[in-house]
Short mmCIF file of C-alpha atoms and ligand atoms in Angstrom, two decimals:
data_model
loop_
_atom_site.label_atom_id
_atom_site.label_comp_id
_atom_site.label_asym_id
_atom_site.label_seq_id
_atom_site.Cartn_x
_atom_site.Cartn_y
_atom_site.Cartn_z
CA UNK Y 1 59.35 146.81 -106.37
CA UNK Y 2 58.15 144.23 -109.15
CA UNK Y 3 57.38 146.42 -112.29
CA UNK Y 4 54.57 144.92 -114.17
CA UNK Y 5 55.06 144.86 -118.11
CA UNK Y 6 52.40 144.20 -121.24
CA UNK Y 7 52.12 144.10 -124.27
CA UNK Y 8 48.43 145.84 -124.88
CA UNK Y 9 48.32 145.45 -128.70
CA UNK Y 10 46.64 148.48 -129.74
CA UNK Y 11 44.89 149.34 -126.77
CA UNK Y 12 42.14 147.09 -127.53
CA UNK Y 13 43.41 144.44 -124.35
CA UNK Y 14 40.51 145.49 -121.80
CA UNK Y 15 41.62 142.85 -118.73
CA UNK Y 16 45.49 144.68 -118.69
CA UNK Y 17 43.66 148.51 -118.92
CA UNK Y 18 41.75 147.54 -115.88
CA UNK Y 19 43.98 146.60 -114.00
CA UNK Y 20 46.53 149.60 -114.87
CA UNK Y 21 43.65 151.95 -114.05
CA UNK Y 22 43.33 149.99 -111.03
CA UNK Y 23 46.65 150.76 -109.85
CA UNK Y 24 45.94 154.40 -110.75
CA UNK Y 25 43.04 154.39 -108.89
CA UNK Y 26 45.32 153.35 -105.96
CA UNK Y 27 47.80 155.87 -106.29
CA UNK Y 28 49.96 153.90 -107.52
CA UNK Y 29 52.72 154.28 -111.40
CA UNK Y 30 51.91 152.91 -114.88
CA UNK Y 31 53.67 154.02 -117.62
CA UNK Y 32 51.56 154.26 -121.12
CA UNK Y 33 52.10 154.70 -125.28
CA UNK Y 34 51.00 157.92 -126.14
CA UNK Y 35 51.36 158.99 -129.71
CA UNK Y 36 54.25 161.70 -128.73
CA UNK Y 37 56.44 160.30 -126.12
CA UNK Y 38 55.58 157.25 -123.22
CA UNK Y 39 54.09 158.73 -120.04
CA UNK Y 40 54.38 158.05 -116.61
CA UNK Y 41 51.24 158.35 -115.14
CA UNK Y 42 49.26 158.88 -111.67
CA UNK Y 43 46.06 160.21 -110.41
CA UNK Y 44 46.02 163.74 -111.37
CA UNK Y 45 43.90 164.40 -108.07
CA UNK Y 46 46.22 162.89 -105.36
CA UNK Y 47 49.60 164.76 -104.42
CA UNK Y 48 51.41 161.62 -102.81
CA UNK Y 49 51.20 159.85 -105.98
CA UNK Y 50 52.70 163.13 -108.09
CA UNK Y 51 55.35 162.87 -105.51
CA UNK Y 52 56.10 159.24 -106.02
CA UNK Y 53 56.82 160.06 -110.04
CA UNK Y 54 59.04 162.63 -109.12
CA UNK Y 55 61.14 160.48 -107.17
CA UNK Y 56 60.44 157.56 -109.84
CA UNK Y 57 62.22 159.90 -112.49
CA UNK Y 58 64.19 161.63 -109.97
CA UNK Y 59 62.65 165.06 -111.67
CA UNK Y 60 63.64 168.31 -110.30
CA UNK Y 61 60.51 169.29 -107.94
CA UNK Y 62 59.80 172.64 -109.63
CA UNK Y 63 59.18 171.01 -112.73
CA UNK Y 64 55.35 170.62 -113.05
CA UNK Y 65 53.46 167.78 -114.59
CA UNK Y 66 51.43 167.53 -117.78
CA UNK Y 67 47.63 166.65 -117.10
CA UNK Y 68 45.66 164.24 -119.44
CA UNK Y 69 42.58 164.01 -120.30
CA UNK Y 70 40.18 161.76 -122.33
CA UNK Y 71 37.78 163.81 -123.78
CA UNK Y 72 39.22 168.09 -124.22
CA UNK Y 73 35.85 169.08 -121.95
CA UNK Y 74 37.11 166.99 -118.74
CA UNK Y 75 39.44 170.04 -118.87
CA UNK Y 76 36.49 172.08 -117.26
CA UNK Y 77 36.88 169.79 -114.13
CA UNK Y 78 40.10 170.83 -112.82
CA UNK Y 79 40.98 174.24 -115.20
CA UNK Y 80 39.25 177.38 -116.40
CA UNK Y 81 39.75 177.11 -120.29
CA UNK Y 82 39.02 180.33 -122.26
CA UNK Y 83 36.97 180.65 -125.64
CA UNK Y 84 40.13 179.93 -127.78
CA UNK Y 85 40.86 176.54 -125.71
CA UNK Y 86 37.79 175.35 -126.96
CA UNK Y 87 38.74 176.62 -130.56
CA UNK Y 88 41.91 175.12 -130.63
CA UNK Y 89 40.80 171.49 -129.13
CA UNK Y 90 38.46 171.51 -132.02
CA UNK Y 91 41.09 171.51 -134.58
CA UNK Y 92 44.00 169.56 -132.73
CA UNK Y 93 42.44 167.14 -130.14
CA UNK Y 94 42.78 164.09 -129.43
CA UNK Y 95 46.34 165.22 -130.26
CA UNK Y 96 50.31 166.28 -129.45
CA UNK Y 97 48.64 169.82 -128.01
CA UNK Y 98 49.02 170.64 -124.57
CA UNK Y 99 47.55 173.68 -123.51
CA UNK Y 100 48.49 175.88 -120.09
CA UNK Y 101 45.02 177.01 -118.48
CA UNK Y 102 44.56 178.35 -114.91
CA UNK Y 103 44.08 175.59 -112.42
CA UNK Y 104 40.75 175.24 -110.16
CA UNK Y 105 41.88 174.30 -106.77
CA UNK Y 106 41.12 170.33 -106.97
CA UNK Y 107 44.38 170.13 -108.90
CA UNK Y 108 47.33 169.56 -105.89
CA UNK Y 109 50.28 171.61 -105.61
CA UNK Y 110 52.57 168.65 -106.12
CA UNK Y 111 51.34 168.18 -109.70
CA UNK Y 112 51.51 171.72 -110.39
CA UNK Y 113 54.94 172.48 -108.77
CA UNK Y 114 52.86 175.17 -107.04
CA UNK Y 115 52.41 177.22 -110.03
CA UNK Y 116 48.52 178.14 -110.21
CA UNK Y 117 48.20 177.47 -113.97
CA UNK Y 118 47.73 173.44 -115.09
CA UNK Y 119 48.92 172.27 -118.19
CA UNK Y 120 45.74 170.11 -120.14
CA UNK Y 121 46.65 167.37 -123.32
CA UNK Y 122 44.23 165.15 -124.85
CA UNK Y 123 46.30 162.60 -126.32
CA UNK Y 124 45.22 160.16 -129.38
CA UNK Y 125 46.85 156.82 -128.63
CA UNK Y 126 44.43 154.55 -128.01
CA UNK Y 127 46.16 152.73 -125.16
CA UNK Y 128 46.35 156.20 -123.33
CA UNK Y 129 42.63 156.54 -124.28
CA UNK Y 130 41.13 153.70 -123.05
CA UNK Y 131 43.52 153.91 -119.64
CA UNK Y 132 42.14 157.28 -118.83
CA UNK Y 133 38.69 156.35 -119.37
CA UNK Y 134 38.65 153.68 -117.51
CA UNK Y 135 40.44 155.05 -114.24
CA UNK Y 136 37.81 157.46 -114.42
CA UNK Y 137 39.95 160.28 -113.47
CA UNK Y 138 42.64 162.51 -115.43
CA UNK Y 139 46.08 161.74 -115.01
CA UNK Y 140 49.24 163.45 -114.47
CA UNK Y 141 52.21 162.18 -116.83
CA UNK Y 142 55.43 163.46 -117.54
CA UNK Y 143 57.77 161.51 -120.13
CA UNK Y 144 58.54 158.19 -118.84
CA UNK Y 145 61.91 158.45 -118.68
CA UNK Y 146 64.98 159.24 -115.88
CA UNK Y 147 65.01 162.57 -115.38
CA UNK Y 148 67.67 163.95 -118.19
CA UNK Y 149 68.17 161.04 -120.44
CA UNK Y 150 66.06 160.77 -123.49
CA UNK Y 151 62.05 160.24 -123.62
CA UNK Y 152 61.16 156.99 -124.08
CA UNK Y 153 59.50 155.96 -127.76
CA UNK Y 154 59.44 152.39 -127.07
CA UNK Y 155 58.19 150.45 -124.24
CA UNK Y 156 61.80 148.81 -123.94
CA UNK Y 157 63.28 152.60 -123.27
CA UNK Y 158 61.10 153.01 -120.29
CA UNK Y 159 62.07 149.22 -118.78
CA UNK Y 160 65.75 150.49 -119.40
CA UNK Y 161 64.58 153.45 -117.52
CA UNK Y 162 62.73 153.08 -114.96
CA UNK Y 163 62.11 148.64 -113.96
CA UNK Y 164 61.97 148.53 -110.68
CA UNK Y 165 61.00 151.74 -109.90
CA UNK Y 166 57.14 151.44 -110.83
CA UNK Y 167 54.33 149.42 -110.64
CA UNK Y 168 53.37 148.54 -114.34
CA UNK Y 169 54.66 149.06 -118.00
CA UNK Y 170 52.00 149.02 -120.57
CA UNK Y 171 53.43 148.16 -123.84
CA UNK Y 172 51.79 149.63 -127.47
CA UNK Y 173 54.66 149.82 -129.51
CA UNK Y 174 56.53 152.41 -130.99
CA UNK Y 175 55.45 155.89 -130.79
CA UNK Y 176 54.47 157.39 -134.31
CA UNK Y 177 55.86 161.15 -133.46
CA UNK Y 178 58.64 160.65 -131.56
CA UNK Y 179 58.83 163.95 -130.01
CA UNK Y 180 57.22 165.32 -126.78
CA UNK Y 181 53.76 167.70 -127.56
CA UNK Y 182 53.82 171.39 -128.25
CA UNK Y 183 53.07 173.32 -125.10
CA UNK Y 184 51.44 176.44 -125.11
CA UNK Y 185 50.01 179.14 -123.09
CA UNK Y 186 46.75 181.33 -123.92
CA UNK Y 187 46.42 184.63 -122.64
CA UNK Y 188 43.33 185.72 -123.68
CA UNK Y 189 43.68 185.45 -126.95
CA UNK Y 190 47.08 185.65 -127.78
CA UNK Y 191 48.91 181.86 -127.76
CA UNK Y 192 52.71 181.78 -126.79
CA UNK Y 193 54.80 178.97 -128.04
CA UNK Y 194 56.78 177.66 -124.83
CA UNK Y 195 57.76 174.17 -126.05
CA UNK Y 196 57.53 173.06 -130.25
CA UNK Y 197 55.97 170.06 -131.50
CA UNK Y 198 53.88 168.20 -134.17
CA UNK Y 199 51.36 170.97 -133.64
CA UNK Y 200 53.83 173.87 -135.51
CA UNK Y 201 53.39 177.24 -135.33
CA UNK Y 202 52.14 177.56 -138.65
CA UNK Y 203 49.02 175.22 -137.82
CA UNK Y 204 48.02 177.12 -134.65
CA UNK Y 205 48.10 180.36 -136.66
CA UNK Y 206 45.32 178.75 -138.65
CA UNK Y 207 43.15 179.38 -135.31
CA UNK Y 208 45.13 181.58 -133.08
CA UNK Y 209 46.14 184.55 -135.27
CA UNK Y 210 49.76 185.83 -134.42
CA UNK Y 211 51.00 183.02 -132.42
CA UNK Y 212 54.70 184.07 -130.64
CA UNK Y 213 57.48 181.66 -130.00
CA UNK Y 214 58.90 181.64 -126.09
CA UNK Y 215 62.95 183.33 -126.23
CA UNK Y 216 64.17 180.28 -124.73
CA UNK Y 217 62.79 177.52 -127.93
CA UNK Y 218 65.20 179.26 -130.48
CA UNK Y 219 68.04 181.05 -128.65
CA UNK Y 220 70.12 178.85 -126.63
CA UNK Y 221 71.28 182.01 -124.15
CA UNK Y 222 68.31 182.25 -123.14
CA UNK Y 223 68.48 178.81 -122.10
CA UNK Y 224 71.41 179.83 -120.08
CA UNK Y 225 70.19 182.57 -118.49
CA UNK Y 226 67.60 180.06 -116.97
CA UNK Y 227 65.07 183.28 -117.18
CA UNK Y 228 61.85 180.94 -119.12
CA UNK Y 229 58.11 180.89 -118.51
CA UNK Y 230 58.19 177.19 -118.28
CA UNK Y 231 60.20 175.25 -116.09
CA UNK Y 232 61.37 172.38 -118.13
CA UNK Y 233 63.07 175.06 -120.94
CA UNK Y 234 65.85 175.36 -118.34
CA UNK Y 235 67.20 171.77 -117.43
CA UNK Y 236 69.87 170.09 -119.40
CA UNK Y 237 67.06 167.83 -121.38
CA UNK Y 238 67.07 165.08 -123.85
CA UNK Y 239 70.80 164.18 -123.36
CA UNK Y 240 72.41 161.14 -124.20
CA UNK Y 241 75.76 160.51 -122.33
CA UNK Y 242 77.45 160.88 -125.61
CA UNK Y 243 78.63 164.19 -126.55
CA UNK Y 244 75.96 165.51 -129.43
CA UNK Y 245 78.33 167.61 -131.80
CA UNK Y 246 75.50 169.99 -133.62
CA UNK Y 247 76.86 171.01 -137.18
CA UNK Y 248 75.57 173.93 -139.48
CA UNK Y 249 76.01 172.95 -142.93
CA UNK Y 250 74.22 171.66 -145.89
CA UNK Y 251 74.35 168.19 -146.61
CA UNK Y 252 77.32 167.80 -148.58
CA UNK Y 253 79.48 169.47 -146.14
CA UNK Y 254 78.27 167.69 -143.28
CA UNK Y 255 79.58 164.41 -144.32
CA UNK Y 256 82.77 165.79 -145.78
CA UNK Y 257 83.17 167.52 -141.72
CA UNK Y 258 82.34 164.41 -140.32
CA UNK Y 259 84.41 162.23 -142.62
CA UNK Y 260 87.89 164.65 -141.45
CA UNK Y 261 86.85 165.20 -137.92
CA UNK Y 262 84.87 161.54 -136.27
CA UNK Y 263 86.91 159.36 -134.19
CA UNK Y 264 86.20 155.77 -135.06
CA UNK Y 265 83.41 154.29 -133.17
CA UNK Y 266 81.73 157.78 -133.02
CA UNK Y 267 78.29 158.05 -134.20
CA UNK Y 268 76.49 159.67 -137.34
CA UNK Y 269 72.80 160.94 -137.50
CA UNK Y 270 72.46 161.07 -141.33
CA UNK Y 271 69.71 160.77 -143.98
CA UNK Y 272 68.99 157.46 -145.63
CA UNK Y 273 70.27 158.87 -149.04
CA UNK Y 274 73.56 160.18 -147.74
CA UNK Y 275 74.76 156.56 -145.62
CA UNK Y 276 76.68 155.56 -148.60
CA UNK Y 277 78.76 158.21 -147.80
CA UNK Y 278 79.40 157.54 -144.06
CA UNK Y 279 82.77 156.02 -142.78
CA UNK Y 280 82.67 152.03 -142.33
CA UNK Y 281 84.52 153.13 -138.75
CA UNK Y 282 81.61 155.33 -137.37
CA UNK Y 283 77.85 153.98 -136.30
CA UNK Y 284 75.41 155.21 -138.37
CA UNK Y 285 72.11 156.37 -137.63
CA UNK Y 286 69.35 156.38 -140.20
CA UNK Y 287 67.01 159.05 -139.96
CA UNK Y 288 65.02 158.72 -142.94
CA UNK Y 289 64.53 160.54 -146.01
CA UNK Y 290 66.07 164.20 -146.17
CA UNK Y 291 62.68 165.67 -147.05
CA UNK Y 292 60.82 164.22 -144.63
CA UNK Y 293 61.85 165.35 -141.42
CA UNK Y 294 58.63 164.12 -139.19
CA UNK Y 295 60.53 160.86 -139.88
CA UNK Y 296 63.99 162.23 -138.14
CA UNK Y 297 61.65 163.10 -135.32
CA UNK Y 298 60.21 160.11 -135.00
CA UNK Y 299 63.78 158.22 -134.69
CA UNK Y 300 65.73 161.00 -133.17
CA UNK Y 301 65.56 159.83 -128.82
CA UNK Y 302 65.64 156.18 -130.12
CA UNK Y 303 69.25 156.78 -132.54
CA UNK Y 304 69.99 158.89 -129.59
CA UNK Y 305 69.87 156.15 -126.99
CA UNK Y 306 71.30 153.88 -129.59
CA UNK Y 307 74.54 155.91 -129.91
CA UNK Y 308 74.74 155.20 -125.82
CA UNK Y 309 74.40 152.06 -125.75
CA UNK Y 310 77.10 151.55 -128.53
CA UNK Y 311 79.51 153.81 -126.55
CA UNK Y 312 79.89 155.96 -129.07
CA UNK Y 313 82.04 158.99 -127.21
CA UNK Y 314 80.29 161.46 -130.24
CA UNK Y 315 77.40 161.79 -132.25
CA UNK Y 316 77.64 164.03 -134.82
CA UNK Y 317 74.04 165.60 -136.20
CA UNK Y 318 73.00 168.30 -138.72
CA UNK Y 319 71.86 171.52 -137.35
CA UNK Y 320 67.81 171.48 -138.75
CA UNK Y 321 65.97 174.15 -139.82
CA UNK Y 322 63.35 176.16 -138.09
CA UNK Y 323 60.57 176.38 -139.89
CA UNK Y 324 57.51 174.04 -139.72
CA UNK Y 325 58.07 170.30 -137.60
CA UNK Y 326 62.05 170.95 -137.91
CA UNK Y 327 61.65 174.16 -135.21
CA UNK Y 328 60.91 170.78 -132.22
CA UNK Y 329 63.79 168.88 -133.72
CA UNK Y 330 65.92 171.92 -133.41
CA UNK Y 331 64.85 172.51 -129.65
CA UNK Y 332 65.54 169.45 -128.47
CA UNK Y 333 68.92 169.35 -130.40
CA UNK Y 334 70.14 172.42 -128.77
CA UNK Y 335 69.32 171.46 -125.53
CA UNK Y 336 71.15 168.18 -126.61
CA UNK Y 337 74.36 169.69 -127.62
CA UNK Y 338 74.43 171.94 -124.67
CA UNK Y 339 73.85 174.99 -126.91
CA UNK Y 340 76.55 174.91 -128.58
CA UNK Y 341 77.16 175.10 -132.77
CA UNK Y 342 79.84 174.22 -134.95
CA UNK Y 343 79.79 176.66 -138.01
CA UNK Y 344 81.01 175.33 -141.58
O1 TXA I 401 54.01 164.67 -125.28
C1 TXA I 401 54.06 165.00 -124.09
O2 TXA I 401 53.77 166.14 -123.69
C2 TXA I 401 54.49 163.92 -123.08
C3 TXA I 401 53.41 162.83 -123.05
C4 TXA I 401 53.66 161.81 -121.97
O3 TXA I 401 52.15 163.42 -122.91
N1 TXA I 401 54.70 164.49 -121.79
C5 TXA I 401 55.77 165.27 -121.49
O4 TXA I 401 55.82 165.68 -120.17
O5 TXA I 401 56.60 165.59 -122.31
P1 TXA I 401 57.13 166.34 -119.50
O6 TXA I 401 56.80 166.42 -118.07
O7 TXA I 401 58.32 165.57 -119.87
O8 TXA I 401 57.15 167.79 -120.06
C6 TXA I 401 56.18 168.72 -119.64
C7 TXA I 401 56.58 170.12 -120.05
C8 TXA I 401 57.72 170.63 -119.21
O9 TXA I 401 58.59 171.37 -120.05
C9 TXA I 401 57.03 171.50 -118.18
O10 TXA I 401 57.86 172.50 -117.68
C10 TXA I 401 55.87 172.06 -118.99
O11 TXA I 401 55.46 171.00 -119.83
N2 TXA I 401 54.74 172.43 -118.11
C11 TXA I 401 53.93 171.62 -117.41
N3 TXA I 401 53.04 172.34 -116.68
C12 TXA I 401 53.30 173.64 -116.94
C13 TXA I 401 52.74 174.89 -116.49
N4 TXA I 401 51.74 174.91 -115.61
N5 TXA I 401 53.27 176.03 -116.99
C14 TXA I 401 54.29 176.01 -117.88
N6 TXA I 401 54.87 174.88 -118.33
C15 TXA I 401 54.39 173.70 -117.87
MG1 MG I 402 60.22 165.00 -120.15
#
């Protein structure tokens, strides 16, 4: 198949959304900025096409699919949202916040991966926007990516990805977060944490009260154990071919560890301050400034898939905290690394 690629500049390129929602509309792939990760999306009402991103991504079939929405209150349509799903779109959408609801029965099985809860997100992008607006129905998406490898934050990661294999890519440039949205459940009242993003803890506590983080974010055996309320906690995720060495120590120490222990051509994720300090023999990968780790976030899948496609056999990253936006890096990083830690 010929895949279809544009450039939409900002979202604001009304001939290309057409036709992408046209394709939608006809059950067929486009893959879309959104301001977390790029999506792959299809009609969120028709199972064939759900099926045809599975194979697209070649995504284990019990792994369900995000649904998105333009406006939070299309929710209604296809979910049964409580009190505190209207409380919490309020605050955080259009946004990285997707929220697990019980699913009415127009939403198919194949999008759901059977499960009879449907998970709802109202991204910001504009591209994404206007595209779901104008197919007139929501759409299922998961990251636009090969099942395993890294989520695409460029339009030029999903063409790597996936050309060939779908109908159109829509172009908008870089994502600005860089990491996949924070999924949560609501039970009632009480909001469980099952996969961290821009949306931390800390800011759903501002609506939700207690909010409690799922075993499997923070301890990698539980990751093991495969025993996790959402399906996508349990695959080996956001893996670059190289082997992701995860190091617990402050800053200092890391590059004196790296420094003894890197091969050459092995790879470095360090902050801008500290690449004075990195072996001319290694690949290093900027990540910003230390203090501002939204902008590690934002580069960590693209230094990833860098390190890949410089063969670098290693990349060697600092263990981040867990507190605030560092508690998503940190998930993804353990998953990364296989769950495993080297202690200084
Ligand atoms: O930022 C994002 O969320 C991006 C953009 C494209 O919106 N999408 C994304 O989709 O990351 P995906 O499919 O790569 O990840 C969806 C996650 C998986 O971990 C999946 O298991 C979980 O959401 N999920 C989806 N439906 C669920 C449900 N009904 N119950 C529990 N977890 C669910
Ligand atoms: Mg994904």
């Amino acid at each position: 198949m010929e895949t279809l690629f544009y450039n939409v500049g900002g979202g604001h390129d009304n001939q290309m959304i057409g036709r992408a929602a046209h394709i939608i509309m006809r059950g067929g792939l486009v893959a879309f900025p959104t301001e977390t990760v790029y999506g792959l999306g299809c009609n969120a009402y028709d199972g064939e096409a759900a099926l045809r991103v599975f194979k697209a991504k070649g995504r284990p079939a019990d792994n369900p699919l995000i649904v998105h929405v333009a406006e939070p209150h299309d929710a209604y349509a296809f979910a049964e949202p409580t009190p505190m799903y209207d409380k919490l779109a309020e605050r955080f959408m259009p946004g990285p916040l997707t929220v697990v609801l019980p699913k009415k029965e127009i939403i198919p099985d194949e999008v759901t991966a059977g499960n009879d809860t449907v998970a709802v997100r109202c991204p910001s992008d504009p591209t994404a926007h206007a595209l779901i607006k104008s197919a007139g129905c929501p759409i299922a998406a998961p990251s636009a990516n090969r099942s395993g490898s890294p989520s695409p934050t460029t339009a030029d990661h999903v063409f790597d990805d996936l050309d060939g294999r779908i109908d159109m890519i829509l172009d908008g440039g870089p994502c600005t977060i860089g990491l996949e949205s924070t999924v949560i459940k609501l039970d009632g009242e009480n909001c469980t944490i099952l996969r961290p993003g821009a949306i931390t803890k800390e800011m759903l506590e501002e609506v939700c009260g207690t909010v409690s983080v799922a075993k499997a974010v923070i301890d990698p055996s539980a990751v093991k154990d495969g025993n996790v309320p959402s399906p996508g906690m349990k695959y080996k995720h956001y893996a670059p071919r190289a082997e992701v060495v995860l190091v617990s120590a402050d800053r200092e120490k890391f590059l004196a560890y790296v420094s003894e222990t890197a091969s050459s051509g092995d790879a470095v994720m360090c902050a801008e301050e500290d690449m004075p300090a990195v072996r001319s023999d290694l690949i290093c990968l900027p990540m910003g400034h230390a203090d501002r780790p939204e902008e590690a976030s934002q580069r960590l899948y693209a230094a990833l898939r860098t390190a890949d496609d410089r063969r670098a056999a290693h990349v060697f990253v600092r263990k981040p905290g867990t507190d605030g936006v560092e508690l998503a890096m940190y998930n993804r990083l353990i998953r990364a690394a296989e769950c495993k830690i080297t202690e200084i």
